[in-house]
mmCIF file of C-alpha atoms in Angstrom:
data_model
loop_
_atom_site.group_PDB
_atom_site.id
_atom_site.type_symbol
_atom_site.label_atom_id
_atom_site.label_comp_id
_atom_site.label_asym_id
_atom_site.label_seq_id
_atom_site.Cartn_x
_atom_site.Cartn_y
_atom_site.Cartn_z
ATOM 1 C CA MET K 1 34.438 -89.938 -46.920
ATOM 2 C CA ALA K 2 34.786 -86.625 -46.432
ATOM 3 C CA LEU K 3 37.247 -84.645 -43.969
ATOM 4 C CA SER K 4 34.657 -84.150 -41.472
ATOM 5 C CA PHE K 5 34.481 -87.582 -40.855
ATOM 6 C CA LEU K 6 36.276 -86.976 -37.593
ATOM 7 C CA MET K 7 33.124 -85.445 -36.177
ATOM 8 C CA LEU K 8 30.420 -88.012 -35.982
ATOM 9 C CA MET K 9 27.151 -86.524 -33.717
ATOM 10 C CA ARG K 10 26.279 -86.358 -30.197
ATOM 11 C CA THR K 11 22.809 -88.479 -28.804
ATOM 12 C CA ARG K 12 20.826 -86.965 -26.344
ATOM 13 C CA GLU K 13 20.769 -90.337 -23.784
ATOM 14 C CA PRO K 14 21.386 -93.636 -24.373
ATOM 15 C CA LEU K 15 19.988 -95.465 -26.871
ATOM 16 C CA LEU K 16 17.931 -98.937 -26.853
ATOM 17 C CA PRO K 17 18.344 -101.854 -28.984
ATOM 18 C CA HIS K 18 15.081 -102.480 -31.472
ATOM 19 C CA THR K 19 14.905 -106.195 -30.302
ATOM 20 C CA THR K 20 13.289 -108.420 -32.115
ATOM 21 C CA PRO K 21 12.262 -112.191 -29.606
ATOM 22 C CA PRO K 22 14.257 -114.984 -30.886
ATOM 23 C CA HIS K 23 13.359 -117.841 -33.136
ATOM 24 C CA HIS K 24 15.173 -120.323 -30.645
ATOM 25 C CA LYS K 25 17.217 -120.999 -27.895
ATOM 26 C CA LYS K 26 20.460 -121.733 -29.574
ATOM 27 C CA ALA K 27 23.219 -119.739 -29.675
ATOM 28 C CA GLU K 28 24.182 -117.489 -32.259
ATOM 29 C CA PRO K 29 27.358 -116.155 -32.956
ATOM 30 C CA PHE K 30 25.988 -112.501 -32.835
ATOM 31 C CA ALA K 31 22.972 -111.168 -30.247
ATOM 32 C CA LEU K 32 22.967 -107.792 -31.919
ATOM 33 C CA VAL K 33 23.860 -105.074 -34.915
ATOM 34 C CA ILE K 34 24.857 -102.028 -34.494
ATOM 35 C CA LEU K 35 24.313 -99.635 -37.401
ATOM 36 C CA ASP K 36 26.454 -96.685 -37.544
ATOM 37 C CA PRO K 37 25.177 -94.035 -40.495
ATOM 38 C CA GLY K 38 27.906 -91.541 -40.452
ATOM 39 C CA HIS K 39 27.914 -87.604 -39.894
ATOM 40 C CA GLY K 40 24.709 -85.747 -39.162
ATOM 41 C CA GLY K 41 23.255 -82.213 -37.429
ATOM 42 C CA GLN K 42 26.020 -79.826 -38.646
ATOM 43 C CA ASP K 43 28.575 -82.976 -40.406
ATOM 44 C CA SER K 44 27.347 -83.136 -43.538
ATOM 45 C CA GLY K 45 30.025 -85.200 -44.034
ATOM 46 C CA ALA K 46 30.818 -85.252 -48.074
ATOM 47 C CA MET K 47 28.427 -83.470 -50.334
ATOM 48 C CA ALA K 48 26.990 -83.192 -54.424
ATOM 49 C CA GLY K 49 24.733 -79.946 -54.803
ATOM 50 C CA ASN K 50 21.485 -81.064 -52.364
ATOM 51 C CA VAL K 51 22.647 -84.155 -52.026
ATOM 52 C CA LEU K 52 24.649 -84.992 -48.440
ATOM 53 C CA GLU K 53 26.291 -87.665 -47.067
ATOM 54 C CA LYS K 54 24.956 -87.758 -43.863
ATOM 55 C CA ASP K 55 21.554 -88.308 -45.669
ATOM 56 C CA LEU K 56 22.606 -90.636 -47.338
ATOM 57 C CA THR K 57 23.846 -92.849 -44.810
ATOM 58 C CA PHE K 58 20.788 -92.469 -42.288
ATOM 59 C CA ASP K 59 18.467 -94.208 -45.156
ATOM 60 C CA VAL K 60 20.469 -97.143 -45.840
ATOM 61 C CA ALA K 61 21.175 -97.735 -42.568
ATOM 62 C CA GLN K 62 17.062 -97.606 -41.490
ATOM 63 C CA ARG K 63 16.696 -99.848 -44.413
ATOM 64 C CA VAL K 64 19.111 -102.280 -43.084
ATOM 65 C CA ASP K 65 17.343 -102.003 -39.805
ATOM 66 C CA ARG K 66 14.149 -102.421 -41.177
ATOM 67 C CA LEU K 67 15.774 -105.342 -43.272
ATOM 68 C CA LEU K 68 17.507 -106.945 -40.254
ATOM 69 C CA GLY K 69 14.516 -106.821 -38.037
ATOM 70 C CA GLY K 70 12.052 -108.608 -40.873
ATOM 71 C CA GLN K 71 14.535 -111.909 -39.875
ATOM 72 C CA GLY K 72 14.536 -111.856 -36.124
ATOM 73 C CA ILE K 73 17.965 -109.504 -35.885
ATOM 74 C CA SER K 74 18.037 -107.266 -32.891
ATOM 75 C CA THR K 75 19.668 -103.909 -34.028
ATOM 76 C CA LEU K 76 20.858 -100.638 -32.098
ATOM 77 C CA LEU K 77 21.713 -97.511 -34.019
ATOM 78 C CA THR K 78 23.710 -94.866 -33.692
ATOM 79 C CA ARG K 79 22.026 -91.814 -34.226
ATOM 80 C CA THR K 80 18.089 -91.774 -34.965
ATOM 81 C CA GLY K 81 18.197 -89.027 -36.723
ATOM 82 C CA ASP K 82 19.734 -85.565 -38.137
ATOM 83 C CA SER K 83 22.150 -85.144 -35.099
ATOM 84 C CA TYR K 84 25.527 -84.840 -34.121
ATOM 85 C CA VAL K 85 27.556 -87.300 -32.145
ATOM 86 C CA SER K 86 30.986 -87.277 -31.532
ATOM 87 C CA LEU K 87 33.511 -90.421 -32.291
ATOM 88 C CA SER K 88 33.959 -91.582 -28.914
ATOM 89 C CA GLU K 89 30.481 -90.872 -27.850
ATOM 90 C CA ARG K 90 30.025 -93.595 -31.227
ATOM 91 C CA ALA K 91 32.629 -95.728 -29.566
ATOM 92 C CA GLN K 92 31.380 -95.569 -26.120
ATOM 93 C CA LEU K 93 28.052 -96.026 -27.429
ATOM 94 C CA ILE K 94 29.512 -99.283 -28.944
ATOM 95 C CA ASN K 95 31.248 -100.853 -26.403
ATOM 96 C CA ARG K 96 28.912 -100.900 -23.942
ATOM 97 C CA ALA K 97 27.123 -103.732 -25.540
ATOM 98 C CA ASN K 98 27.555 -106.872 -25.745
ATOM 99 C CA ASN K 99 28.069 -110.271 -27.972
ATOM 100 C CA ALA K 100 27.384 -107.542 -31.223
ATOM 101 C CA ILE K 101 29.234 -106.584 -34.720
ATOM 102 C CA VAL K 102 29.113 -102.589 -36.200
ATOM 103 C CA VAL K 103 28.731 -101.700 -39.048
ATOM 104 C CA SER K 104 29.425 -98.521 -40.007
ATOM 105 C CA ILE K 105 27.788 -96.250 -43.473
ATOM 106 C CA HIS K 106 29.499 -93.753 -45.279
ATOM 107 C CA PHE K 107 30.033 -92.702 -49.168
ATOM 108 C CA ASP K 108 32.730 -91.576 -50.370
ATOM 109 C CA ASP K 109 34.578 -88.589 -52.484
ATOM 110 C CA GLY K 110 37.346 -88.987 -54.465
ATOM 111 C CA PRO K 111 39.926 -87.038 -56.098
ATOM 112 C CA ARG K 112 39.179 -87.531 -59.502
ATOM 113 C CA PRO K 113 35.338 -87.198 -60.860
ATOM 114 C CA ASP K 114 36.147 -91.081 -62.897
ATOM 115 C CA VAL K 115 36.660 -93.153 -59.799
ATOM 116 C CA SER K 116 34.351 -95.411 -58.325
ATOM 117 C CA GLY K 117 32.894 -98.317 -56.728
ATOM 118 C CA ILE K 118 33.044 -99.692 -53.426
ATOM 119 C CA GLU K 119 34.792 -100.786 -50.721
ATOM 120 C CA THR K 120 34.237 -102.058 -47.250
ATOM 121 C CA TYR K 121 37.347 -101.623 -44.246
ATOM 122 C CA PHE K 122 37.862 -103.371 -41.348
ATOM 123 C CA ALA K 123 40.469 -102.614 -38.645
ATOM 124 C CA ALA K 124 43.711 -104.626 -38.850
ATOM 125 C CA GLN K 125 44.094 -104.338 -34.986
ATOM 126 C CA GLN K 126 41.125 -103.514 -32.179
ATOM 127 C CA ALA K 127 40.859 -102.400 -28.656
ATOM 128 C CA THR K 128 40.334 -105.045 -26.244
ATOM 129 C CA GLY K 129 38.441 -104.285 -23.546
ATOM 130 C CA VAL K 130 40.230 -101.033 -23.099
ATOM 131 C CA ALA K 131 39.057 -97.327 -22.579
ATOM 132 C CA THR K 132 38.800 -95.844 -26.126
ATOM 133 C CA ILE K 133 41.768 -93.268 -26.836
ATOM 134 C CA ALA K 134 40.900 -89.535 -26.848
ATOM 135 C CA SER K 135 38.603 -88.261 -30.027
ATOM 136 C CA TRP K 136 40.775 -85.136 -30.219
ATOM 137 C CA LEU K 137 43.715 -87.587 -31.491
ATOM 138 C CA PRO K 138 43.859 -88.524 -35.126
ATOM 139 C CA PHE K 139 41.220 -90.721 -36.584
ATOM 140 C CA LEU K 140 43.736 -92.677 -37.599
ATOM 141 C CA GLN K 141 44.212 -94.484 -34.568
ATOM 142 C CA LYS K 142 47.303 -97.521 -33.383
ATOM 143 C CA ILE K 143 45.940 -99.894 -30.913
ATOM 144 C CA ALA K 144 48.765 -101.813 -29.052
ATOM 145 C CA ASN K 145 47.306 -105.161 -29.764
ATOM 146 C CA ASN K 146 49.245 -107.390 -32.816
ATOM 147 C CA GLN K 147 46.500 -110.216 -32.536
ATOM 148 C CA PRO K 148 45.115 -110.147 -36.440
ATOM 149 C CA ASN K 149 41.638 -108.844 -36.768
ATOM 150 C CA VAL K 150 40.084 -112.043 -37.809
ATOM 151 C CA GLU K 151 36.568 -111.524 -36.937
ATOM 152 C CA SER K 152 36.102 -107.768 -38.736
ATOM 153 C CA GLN K 153 38.164 -108.581 -41.884
ATOM 154 C CA SER K 154 35.635 -112.091 -42.483
ATOM 155 C CA LEU K 155 33.048 -109.740 -41.724
ATOM 156 C CA ALA K 156 33.976 -106.892 -44.541
ATOM 157 C CA GLN K 157 34.399 -109.760 -47.063
ATOM 158 C CA PHE K 158 31.333 -110.575 -46.657
ATOM 159 C CA ILE K 159 29.415 -107.530 -46.524
ATOM 160 C CA GLN K 160 32.161 -105.983 -49.670
ATOM 161 C CA GLN K 161 31.076 -109.553 -51.582
ATOM 162 C CA GLN K 162 27.050 -108.895 -51.602
ATOM 163 C CA LEU K 163 27.254 -104.684 -52.440
ATOM 164 C CA VAL K 164 29.519 -105.455 -55.536
ATOM 165 C CA ALA K 165 26.849 -108.749 -56.703
ATOM 166 C CA HIS K 166 24.242 -106.794 -55.744
ATOM 167 C CA THR K 167 25.082 -103.508 -57.721
ATOM 168 C CA GLN K 168 27.252 -104.313 -59.976
ATOM 169 C CA ALA K 169 29.679 -101.248 -58.320
ATOM 170 C CA VAL K 170 33.557 -101.272 -58.785
ATOM 171 C CA ASN K 171 34.649 -103.333 -56.154
ATOM 172 C CA ARG K 172 37.361 -101.771 -54.694
ATOM 173 C CA GLY K 173 38.298 -104.532 -52.255
ATOM 174 C CA THR K 174 38.179 -104.746 -48.836
ATOM 175 C CA LYS K 175 40.563 -102.394 -46.777
ATOM 176 C CA ALA K 176 42.650 -101.931 -43.423
ATOM 177 C CA GLU K 177 42.675 -99.155 -42.195
ATOM 178 C CA GLN K 178 42.877 -97.842 -38.299
ATOM 179 C CA PHE K 179 39.426 -95.248 -38.537
ATOM 180 C CA TYR K 180 38.740 -94.428 -34.549
ATOM 181 C CA VAL K 181 35.414 -96.111 -35.173
ATOM 182 C CA LEU K 182 36.288 -99.376 -36.099
ATOM 183 C CA ALA K 183 40.113 -98.931 -33.834
ATOM 184 C CA ASN K 184 38.863 -98.644 -31.010
ATOM 185 C CA VAL K 185 35.400 -101.063 -30.936
ATOM 186 C CA ARG K 186 35.495 -103.930 -28.937
ATOM 187 C CA HIS K 187 33.282 -106.029 -31.203
ATOM 188 C CA PRO K 188 33.711 -107.302 -34.871
ATOM 189 C CA ALA K 189 33.605 -104.207 -36.868
ATOM 190 C CA VAL K 190 33.476 -102.384 -40.234
ATOM 191 C CA LEU K 191 33.252 -99.805 -42.365
ATOM 192 C CA VAL K 192 31.027 -99.155 -45.611
ATOM 193 C CA GLU K 193 32.447 -96.843 -48.564
ATOM 194 C CA ALA K 194 29.025 -97.823 -50.443
ATOM 195 C CA GLY K 195 30.150 -95.632 -53.581
ATOM 196 C CA PHE K 196 31.027 -91.665 -54.516
ATOM 197 C CA LEU K 197 29.581 -88.508 -54.557
ATOM 198 C CA THR K 198 31.925 -86.868 -56.945
ATOM 199 C CA ASN K 199 30.784 -89.429 -59.380
ATOM 200 C CA LYS K 200 27.836 -87.893 -61.626
ATOM 201 C CA ASN K 201 27.207 -91.960 -63.019
ATOM 202 C CA GLU K 202 26.806 -93.258 -58.558
ATOM 203 C CA ILE K 203 25.325 -89.934 -57.876
ATOM 204 C CA GLY K 204 22.468 -90.601 -60.099
ATOM 205 C CA LYS K 205 22.292 -94.465 -58.876
ATOM 206 C CA LEU K 206 22.090 -92.664 -55.241
ATOM 207 C CA ALA K 207 19.242 -90.796 -55.766
ATOM 208 C CA ASP K 208 17.142 -93.259 -56.748
ATOM 209 C CA ALA K 209 15.399 -95.342 -53.579
ATOM 210 C CA ASN K 210 15.369 -98.333 -55.632
ATOM 211 C CA TYR K 211 19.477 -98.432 -55.414
ATOM 212 C CA ARG K 212 19.420 -97.099 -51.756
ATOM 213 C CA GLU K 213 17.210 -100.427 -51.278
ATOM 214 C CA GLN K 214 19.553 -102.673 -53.256
ATOM 215 C CA LEU K 215 22.700 -101.306 -50.973
ATOM 216 C CA ALA K 216 20.594 -102.083 -48.021
ATOM 217 C CA VAL K 217 19.816 -105.894 -48.893
ATOM 218 C CA ALA K 218 23.398 -106.353 -49.846
ATOM 219 C CA ILE K 219 24.617 -105.540 -46.603
ATOM 220 C CA SER K 220 21.736 -106.591 -44.913
ATOM 221 C CA ASP K 221 22.974 -109.976 -46.769
ATOM 222 C CA GLY K 222 26.386 -109.714 -46.089
ATOM 223 C CA ILE K 223 25.475 -109.641 -42.358
ATOM 224 C CA LEU K 224 22.804 -112.960 -42.735
ATOM 225 C CA LYS K 225 25.925 -114.245 -44.829
ATOM 226 C CA TYR K 226 28.806 -113.815 -42.312
ATOM 227 C CA ARG K 227 26.079 -115.674 -38.948
ATOM 228 C CA GLU K 228 25.617 -118.377 -40.796
ATOM 229 C CA THR K 229 28.717 -119.563 -41.970
ATOM 230 C CA ILE K 230 30.270 -118.833 -38.526
ATOM 231 C CA LYS K 231 26.964 -121.072 -37.024
ATOM 232 C CA ALA K 232 27.858 -123.847 -39.822
ATOM 233 C CA SER K 233 31.375 -123.625 -39.040
ATOM 234 C CA GLY K 234 31.257 -124.131 -35.244
ATOM 235 C CA ASP K 235 33.069 -120.665 -35.455
ATOM 236 C CA ASP K 236 35.920 -121.683 -36.333
ATOM 237 C CA LEU K 237 36.640 -118.150 -37.632
ATOM 238 C CA ASP K 238 39.369 -119.664 -40.312
ATOM 239 C CA GLY K 239 36.972 -121.175 -42.825
ATOM 240 C CA ALA K 240 34.300 -118.120 -42.525
ATOM 241 C CA SER K 241 34.922 -116.176 -45.459
ATOM 242 C CA PRO K 242 33.015 -116.229 -49.049
#
């Protein structure tokens, strides 16, 4: 994730969820999946030649959107094109939704060209219905909430497991970090770093639409397995782990 992660895309007007009628009336663990493709507009994110992070994140997010829609799951994207949306605008859009989970999609740039792999982040603490912190503050946030963030951690574990299983990428694990778009939202939220644009092997893979589809299938499968496990465990999140 490039330093430009501090800047993230502007919407002209509120976006409406892409909805699909439910198959049954039984309550679901969540009603909406918010997909957050990193960067956009003047913020390209990480770059490797003509390969831009903002393009990869949007491509993968659209693929996940299609896959989840095919499973009858309602979705919402924080941007629907190559536009700039700020961190605070993203958080506000997310917090206006009810009964949602959030998956932010990014690609990384490493300190060395040999660094590779996939990792998934969650915030150790999140906002709980309070106003979001001003977006001009550092994007690593401290939230006055000491309760463990079990839901986000569990979601991160399910998605990370599926990403590694589908791609055979180096497993860099799940990590707690107070990224703004994770710490300042009131729903379970994770941020996926799905490869390094500083690694030639991973750039080659990411240039392949089939590999990007694998990433999308993995994220979608992780979300579905998270939902199924929570339903089976009766909302007991302590048991909702891969």
